[in-house]
mmCIF file of N, CA, C and O in Angstrom:
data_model
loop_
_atom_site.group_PDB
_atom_site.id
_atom_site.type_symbol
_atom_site.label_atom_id
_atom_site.label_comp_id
_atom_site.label_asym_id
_atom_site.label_seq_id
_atom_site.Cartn_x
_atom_site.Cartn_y
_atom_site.Cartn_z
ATOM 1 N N UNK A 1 -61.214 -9.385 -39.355
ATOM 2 C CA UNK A 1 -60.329 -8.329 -38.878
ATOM 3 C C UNK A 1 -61.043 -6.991 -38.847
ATOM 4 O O UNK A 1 -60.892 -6.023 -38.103
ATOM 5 N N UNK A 2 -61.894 -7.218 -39.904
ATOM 6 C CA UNK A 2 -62.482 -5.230 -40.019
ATOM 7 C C UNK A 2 -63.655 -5.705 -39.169
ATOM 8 O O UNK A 2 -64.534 -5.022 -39.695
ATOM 9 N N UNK A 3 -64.247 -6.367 -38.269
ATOM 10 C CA UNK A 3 -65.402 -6.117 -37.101
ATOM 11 C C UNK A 3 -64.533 -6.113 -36.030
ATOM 12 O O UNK A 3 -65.074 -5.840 -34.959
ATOM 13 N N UNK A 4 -63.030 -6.392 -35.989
ATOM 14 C CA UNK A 4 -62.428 -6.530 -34.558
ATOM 15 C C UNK A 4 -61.878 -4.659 -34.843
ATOM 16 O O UNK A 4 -62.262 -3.856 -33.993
ATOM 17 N N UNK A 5 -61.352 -4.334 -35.568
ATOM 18 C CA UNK A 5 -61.205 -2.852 -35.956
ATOM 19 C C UNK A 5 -62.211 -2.508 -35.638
ATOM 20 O O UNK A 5 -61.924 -1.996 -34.556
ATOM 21 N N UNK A 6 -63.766 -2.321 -35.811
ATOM 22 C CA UNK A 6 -64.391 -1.363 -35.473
ATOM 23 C C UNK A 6 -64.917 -1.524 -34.113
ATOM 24 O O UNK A 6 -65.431 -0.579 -33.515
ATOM 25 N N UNK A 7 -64.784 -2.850 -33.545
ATOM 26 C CA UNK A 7 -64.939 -2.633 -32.039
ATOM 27 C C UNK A 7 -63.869 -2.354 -31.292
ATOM 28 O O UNK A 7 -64.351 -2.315 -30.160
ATOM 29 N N UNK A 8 -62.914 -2.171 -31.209
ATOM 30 C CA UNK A 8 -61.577 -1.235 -30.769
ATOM 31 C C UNK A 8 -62.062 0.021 -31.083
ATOM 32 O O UNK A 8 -62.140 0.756 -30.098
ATOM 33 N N UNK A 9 -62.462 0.577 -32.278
ATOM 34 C CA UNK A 9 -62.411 1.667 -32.562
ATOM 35 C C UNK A 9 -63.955 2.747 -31.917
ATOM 36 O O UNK A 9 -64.136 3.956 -31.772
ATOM 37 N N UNK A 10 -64.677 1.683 -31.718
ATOM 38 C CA UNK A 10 -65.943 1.758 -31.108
ATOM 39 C C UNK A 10 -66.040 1.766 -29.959
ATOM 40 O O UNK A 10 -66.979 2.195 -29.288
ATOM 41 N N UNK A 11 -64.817 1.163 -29.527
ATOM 42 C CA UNK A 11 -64.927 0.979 -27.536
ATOM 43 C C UNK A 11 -63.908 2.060 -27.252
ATOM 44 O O UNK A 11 -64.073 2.459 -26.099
ATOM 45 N N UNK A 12 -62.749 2.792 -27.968
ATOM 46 C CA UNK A 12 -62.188 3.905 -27.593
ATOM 47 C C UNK A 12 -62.729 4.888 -27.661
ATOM 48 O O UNK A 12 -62.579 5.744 -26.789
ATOM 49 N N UNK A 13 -63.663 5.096 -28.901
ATOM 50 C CA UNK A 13 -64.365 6.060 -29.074
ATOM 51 C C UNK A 13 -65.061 6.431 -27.928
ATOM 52 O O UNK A 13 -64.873 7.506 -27.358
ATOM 53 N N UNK A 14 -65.870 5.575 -27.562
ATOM 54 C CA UNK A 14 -67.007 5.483 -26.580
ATOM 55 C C UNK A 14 -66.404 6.445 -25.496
ATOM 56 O O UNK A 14 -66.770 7.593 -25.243
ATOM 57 N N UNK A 15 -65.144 5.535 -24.766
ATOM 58 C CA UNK A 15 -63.874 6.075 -23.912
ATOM 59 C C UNK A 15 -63.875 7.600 -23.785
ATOM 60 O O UNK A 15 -64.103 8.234 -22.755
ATOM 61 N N UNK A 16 -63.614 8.037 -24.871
ATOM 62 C CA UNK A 16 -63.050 9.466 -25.458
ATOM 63 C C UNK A 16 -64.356 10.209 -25.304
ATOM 64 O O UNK A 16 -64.304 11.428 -25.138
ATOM 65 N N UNK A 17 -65.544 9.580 -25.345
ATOM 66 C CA UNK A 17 -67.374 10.262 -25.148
ATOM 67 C C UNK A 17 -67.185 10.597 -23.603
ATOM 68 O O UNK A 17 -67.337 11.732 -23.150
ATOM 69 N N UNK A 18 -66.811 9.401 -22.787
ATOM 70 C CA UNK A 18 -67.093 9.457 -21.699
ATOM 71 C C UNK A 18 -66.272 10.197 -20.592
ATOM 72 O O UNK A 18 -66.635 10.608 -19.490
ATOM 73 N N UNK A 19 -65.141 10.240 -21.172
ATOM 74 C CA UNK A 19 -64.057 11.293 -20.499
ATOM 75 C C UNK A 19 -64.394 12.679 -21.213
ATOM 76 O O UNK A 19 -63.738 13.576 -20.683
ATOM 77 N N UNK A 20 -65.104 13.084 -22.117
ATOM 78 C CA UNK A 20 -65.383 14.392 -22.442
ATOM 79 C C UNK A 20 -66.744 14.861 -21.518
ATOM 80 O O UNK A 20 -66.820 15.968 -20.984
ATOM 81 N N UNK A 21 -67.699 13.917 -21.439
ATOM 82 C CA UNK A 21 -68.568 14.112 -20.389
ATOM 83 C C UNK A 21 -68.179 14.255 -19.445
ATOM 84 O O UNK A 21 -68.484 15.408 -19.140
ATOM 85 N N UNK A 22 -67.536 13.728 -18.518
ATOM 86 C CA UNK A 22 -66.687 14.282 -17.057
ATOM 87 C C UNK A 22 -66.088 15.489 -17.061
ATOM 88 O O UNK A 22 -66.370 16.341 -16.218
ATOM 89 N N UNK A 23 -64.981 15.726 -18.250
ATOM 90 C CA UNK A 23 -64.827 17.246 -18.413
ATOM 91 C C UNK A 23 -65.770 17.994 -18.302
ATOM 92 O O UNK A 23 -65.748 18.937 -17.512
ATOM 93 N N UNK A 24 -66.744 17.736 -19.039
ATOM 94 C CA UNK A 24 -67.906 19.035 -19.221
ATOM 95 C C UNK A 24 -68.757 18.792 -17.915
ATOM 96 O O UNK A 24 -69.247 19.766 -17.343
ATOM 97 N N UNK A 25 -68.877 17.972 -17.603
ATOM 98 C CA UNK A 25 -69.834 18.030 -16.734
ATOM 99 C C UNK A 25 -69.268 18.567 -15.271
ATOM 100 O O UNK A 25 -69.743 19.542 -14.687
ATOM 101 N N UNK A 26 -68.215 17.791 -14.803
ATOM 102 C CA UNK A 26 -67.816 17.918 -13.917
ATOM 103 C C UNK A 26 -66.033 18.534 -13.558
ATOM 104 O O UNK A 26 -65.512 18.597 -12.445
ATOM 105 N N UNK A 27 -65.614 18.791 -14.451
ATOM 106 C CA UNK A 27 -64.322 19.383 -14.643
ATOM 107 C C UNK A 27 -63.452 18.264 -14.597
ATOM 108 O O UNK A 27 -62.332 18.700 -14.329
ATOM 109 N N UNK A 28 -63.424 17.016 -14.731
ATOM 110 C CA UNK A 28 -62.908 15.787 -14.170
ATOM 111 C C UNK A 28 -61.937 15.733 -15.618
ATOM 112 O O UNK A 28 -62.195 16.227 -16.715
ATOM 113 N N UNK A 29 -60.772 14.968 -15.199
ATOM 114 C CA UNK A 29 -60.159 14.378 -17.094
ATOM 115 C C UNK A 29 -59.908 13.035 -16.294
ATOM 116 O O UNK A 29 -59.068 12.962 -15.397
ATOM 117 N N UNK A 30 -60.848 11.794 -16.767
ATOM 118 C CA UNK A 30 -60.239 10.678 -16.004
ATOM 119 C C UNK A 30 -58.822 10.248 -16.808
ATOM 120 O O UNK A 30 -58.259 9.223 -16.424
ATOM 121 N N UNK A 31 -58.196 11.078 -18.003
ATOM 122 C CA UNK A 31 -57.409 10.161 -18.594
ATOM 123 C C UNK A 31 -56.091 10.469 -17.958
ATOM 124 O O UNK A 31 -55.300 9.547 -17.759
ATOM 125 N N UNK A 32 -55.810 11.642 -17.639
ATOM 126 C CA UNK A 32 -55.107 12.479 -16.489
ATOM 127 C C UNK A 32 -55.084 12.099 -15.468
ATOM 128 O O UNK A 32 -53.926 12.109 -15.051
ATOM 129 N N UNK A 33 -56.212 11.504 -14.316
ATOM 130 C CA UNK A 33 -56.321 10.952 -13.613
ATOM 131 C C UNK A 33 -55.446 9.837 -13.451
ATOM 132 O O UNK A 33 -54.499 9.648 -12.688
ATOM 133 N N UNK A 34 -55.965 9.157 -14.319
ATOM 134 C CA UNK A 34 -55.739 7.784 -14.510
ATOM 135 C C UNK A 34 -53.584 7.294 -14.690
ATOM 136 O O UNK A 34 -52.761 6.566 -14.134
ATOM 137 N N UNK A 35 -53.648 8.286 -15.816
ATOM 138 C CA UNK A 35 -51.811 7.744 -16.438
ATOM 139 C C UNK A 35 -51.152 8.678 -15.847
ATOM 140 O O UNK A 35 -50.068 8.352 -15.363
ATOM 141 N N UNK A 36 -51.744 10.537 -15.673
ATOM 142 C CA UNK A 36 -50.747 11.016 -14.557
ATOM 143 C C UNK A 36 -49.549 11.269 -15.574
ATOM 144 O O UNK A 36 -48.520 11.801 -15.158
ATOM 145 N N UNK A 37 -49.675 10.905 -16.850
ATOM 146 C CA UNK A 37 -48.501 11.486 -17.544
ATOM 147 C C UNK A 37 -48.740 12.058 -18.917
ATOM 148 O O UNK A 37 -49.464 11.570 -19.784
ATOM 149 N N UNK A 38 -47.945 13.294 -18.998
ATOM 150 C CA UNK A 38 -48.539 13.907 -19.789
ATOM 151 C C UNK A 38 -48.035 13.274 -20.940
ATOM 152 O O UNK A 38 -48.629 13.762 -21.902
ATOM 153 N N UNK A 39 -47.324 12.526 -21.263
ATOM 154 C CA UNK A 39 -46.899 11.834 -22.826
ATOM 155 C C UNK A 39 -47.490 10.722 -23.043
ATOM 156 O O UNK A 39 -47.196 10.306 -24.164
ATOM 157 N N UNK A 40 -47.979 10.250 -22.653
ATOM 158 C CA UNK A 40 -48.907 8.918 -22.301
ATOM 159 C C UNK A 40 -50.460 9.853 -22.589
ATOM 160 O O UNK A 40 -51.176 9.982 -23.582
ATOM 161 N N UNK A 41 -50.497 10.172 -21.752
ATOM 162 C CA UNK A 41 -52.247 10.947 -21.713
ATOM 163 C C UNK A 41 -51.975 11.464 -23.383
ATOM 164 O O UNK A 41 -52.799 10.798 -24.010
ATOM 165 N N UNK A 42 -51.289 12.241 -24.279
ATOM 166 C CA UNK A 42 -51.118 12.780 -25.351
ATOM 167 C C UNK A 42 -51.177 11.509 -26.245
ATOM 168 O O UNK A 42 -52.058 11.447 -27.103
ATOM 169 N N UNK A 43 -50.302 10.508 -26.095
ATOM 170 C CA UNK A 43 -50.909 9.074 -26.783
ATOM 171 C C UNK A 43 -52.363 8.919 -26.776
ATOM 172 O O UNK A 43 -52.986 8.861 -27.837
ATOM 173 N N UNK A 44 -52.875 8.855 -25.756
ATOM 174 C CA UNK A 44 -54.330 8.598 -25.479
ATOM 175 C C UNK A 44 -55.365 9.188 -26.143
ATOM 176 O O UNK A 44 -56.290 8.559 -26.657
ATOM 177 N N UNK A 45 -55.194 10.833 -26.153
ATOM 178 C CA UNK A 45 -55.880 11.397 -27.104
ATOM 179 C C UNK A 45 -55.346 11.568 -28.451
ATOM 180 O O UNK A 45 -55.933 12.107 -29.389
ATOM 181 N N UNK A 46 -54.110 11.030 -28.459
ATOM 182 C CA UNK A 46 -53.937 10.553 -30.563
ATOM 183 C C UNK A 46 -54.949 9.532 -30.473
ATOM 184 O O UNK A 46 -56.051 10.076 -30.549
ATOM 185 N N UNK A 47 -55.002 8.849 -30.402
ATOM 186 C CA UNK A 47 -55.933 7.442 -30.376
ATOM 187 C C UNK A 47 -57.364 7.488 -29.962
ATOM 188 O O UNK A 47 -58.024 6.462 -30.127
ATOM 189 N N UNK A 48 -57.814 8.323 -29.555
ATOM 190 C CA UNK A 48 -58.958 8.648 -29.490
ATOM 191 C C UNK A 48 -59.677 9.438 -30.578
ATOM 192 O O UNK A 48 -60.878 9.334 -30.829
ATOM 193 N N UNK A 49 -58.595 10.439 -31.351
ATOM 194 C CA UNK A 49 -59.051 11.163 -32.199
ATOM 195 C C UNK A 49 -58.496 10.279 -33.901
ATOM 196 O O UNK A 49 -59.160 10.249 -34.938
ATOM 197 N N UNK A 50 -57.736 9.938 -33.771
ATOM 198 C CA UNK A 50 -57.647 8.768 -34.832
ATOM 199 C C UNK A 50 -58.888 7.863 -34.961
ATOM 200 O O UNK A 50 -59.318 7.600 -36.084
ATOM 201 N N UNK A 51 -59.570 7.302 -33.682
ATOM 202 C CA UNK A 51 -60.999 6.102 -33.784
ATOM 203 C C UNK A 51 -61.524 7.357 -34.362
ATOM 204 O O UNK A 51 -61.786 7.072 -35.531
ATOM 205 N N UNK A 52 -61.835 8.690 -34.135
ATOM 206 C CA UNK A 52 -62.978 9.197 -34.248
ATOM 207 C C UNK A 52 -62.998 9.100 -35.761
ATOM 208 O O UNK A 52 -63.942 8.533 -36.312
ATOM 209 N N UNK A 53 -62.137 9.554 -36.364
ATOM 210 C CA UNK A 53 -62.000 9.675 -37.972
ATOM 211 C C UNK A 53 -62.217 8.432 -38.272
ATOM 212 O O UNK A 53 -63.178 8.279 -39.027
ATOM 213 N N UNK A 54 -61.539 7.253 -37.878
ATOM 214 C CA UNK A 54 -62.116 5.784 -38.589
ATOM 215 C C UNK A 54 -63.466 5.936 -38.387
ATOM 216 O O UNK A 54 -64.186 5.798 -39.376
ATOM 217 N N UNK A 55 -63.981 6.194 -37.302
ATOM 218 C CA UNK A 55 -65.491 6.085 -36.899
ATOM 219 C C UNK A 55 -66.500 6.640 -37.968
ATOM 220 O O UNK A 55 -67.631 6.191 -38.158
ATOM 221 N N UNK A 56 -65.924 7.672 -38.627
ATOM 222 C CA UNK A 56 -66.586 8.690 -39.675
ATOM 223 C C UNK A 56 -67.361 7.735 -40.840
ATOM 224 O O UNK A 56 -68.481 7.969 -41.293
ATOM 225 N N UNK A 57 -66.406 6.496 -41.245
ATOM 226 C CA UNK A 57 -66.635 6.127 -42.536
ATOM 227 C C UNK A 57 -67.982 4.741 -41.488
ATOM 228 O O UNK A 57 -68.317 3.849 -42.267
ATOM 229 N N UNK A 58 -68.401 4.629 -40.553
ATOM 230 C CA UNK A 58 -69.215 4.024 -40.152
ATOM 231 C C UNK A 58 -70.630 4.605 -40.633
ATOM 232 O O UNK A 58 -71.695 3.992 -40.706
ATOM 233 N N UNK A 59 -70.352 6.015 -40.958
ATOM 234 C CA UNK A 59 -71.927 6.540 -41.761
ATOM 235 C C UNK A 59 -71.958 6.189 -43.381
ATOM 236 O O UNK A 59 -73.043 6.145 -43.961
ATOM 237 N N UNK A 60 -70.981 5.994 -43.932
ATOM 238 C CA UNK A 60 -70.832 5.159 -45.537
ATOM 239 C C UNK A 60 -71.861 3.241 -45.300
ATOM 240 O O UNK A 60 -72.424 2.460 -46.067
ATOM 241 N N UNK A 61 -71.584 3.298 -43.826
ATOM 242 C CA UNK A 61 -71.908 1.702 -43.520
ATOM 243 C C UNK A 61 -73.209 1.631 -43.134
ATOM 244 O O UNK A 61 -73.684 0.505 -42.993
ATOM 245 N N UNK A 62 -73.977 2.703 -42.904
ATOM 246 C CA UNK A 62 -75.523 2.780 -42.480
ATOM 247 C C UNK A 62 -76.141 2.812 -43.673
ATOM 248 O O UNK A 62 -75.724 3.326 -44.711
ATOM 249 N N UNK A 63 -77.534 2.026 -43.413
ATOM 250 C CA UNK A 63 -78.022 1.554 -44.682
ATOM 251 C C UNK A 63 -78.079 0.709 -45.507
ATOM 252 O O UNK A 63 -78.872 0.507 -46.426
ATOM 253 N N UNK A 64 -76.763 -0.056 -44.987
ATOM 254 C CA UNK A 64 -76.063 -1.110 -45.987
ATOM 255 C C UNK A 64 -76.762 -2.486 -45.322
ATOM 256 O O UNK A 64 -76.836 -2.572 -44.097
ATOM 257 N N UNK A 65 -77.287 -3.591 -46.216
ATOM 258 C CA UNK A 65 -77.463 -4.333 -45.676
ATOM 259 C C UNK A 65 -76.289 -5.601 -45.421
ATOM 260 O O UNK A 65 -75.130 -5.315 -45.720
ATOM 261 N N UNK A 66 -76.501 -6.657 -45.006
ATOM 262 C CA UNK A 66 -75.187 -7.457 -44.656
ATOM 263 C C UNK A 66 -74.424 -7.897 -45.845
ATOM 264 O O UNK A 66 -73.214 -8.111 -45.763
ATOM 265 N N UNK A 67 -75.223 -8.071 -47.178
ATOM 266 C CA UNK A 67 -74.449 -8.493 -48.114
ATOM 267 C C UNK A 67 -73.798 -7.269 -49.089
ATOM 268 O O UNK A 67 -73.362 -7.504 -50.216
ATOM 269 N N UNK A 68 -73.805 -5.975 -48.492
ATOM 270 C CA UNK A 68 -73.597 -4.780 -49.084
ATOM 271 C C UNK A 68 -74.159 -3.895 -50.045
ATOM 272 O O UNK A 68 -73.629 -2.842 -50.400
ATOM 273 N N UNK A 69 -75.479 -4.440 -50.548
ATOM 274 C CA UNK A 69 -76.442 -3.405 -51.068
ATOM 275 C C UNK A 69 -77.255 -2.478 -50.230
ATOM 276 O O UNK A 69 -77.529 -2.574 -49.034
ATOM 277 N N UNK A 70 -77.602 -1.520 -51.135
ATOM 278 C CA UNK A 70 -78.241 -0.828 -50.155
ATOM 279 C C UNK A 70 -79.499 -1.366 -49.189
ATOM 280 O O UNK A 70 -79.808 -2.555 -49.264
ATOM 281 N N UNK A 71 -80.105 -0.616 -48.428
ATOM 282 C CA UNK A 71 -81.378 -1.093 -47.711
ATOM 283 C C UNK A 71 -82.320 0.085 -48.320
ATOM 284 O O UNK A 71 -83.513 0.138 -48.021
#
């Protein structure tokens, strides 16, 4: 369950990288684009910024080898 959590949380994240790059780069919001609604799009970025914080404790996980000691 916790490798299917961090690839959800890893593939929204990503999401949330790549729609901030279009903003910046190009003024674009594909998430706006895309749902066209603003209570929906506001879901979208709860959930994007929720992965980011799970994402945080992925630097507690660097280093670690598979059986959980350090490397």
């Amino acid at each position: 369950m916790n490798k299917m959590l961090d690839g959800i949380a890893l593939t929204i994240g990503i999401i949330g990288a790549v729609n901030w790059g279009l903003i910046g780069f190009f003024d674009f919001n594909l998430v706006e684009f895309i749902f066209r609604n603003i209570w929906l799009s506001r879901v979208i970025y709860g959930a994007v910024g929720l992965c980011g914080i799970y994402l945080l404790t992925f630097y507690g996980k660097t280093g670690q080898t598979t059986n959980g000691t350090q490397a």
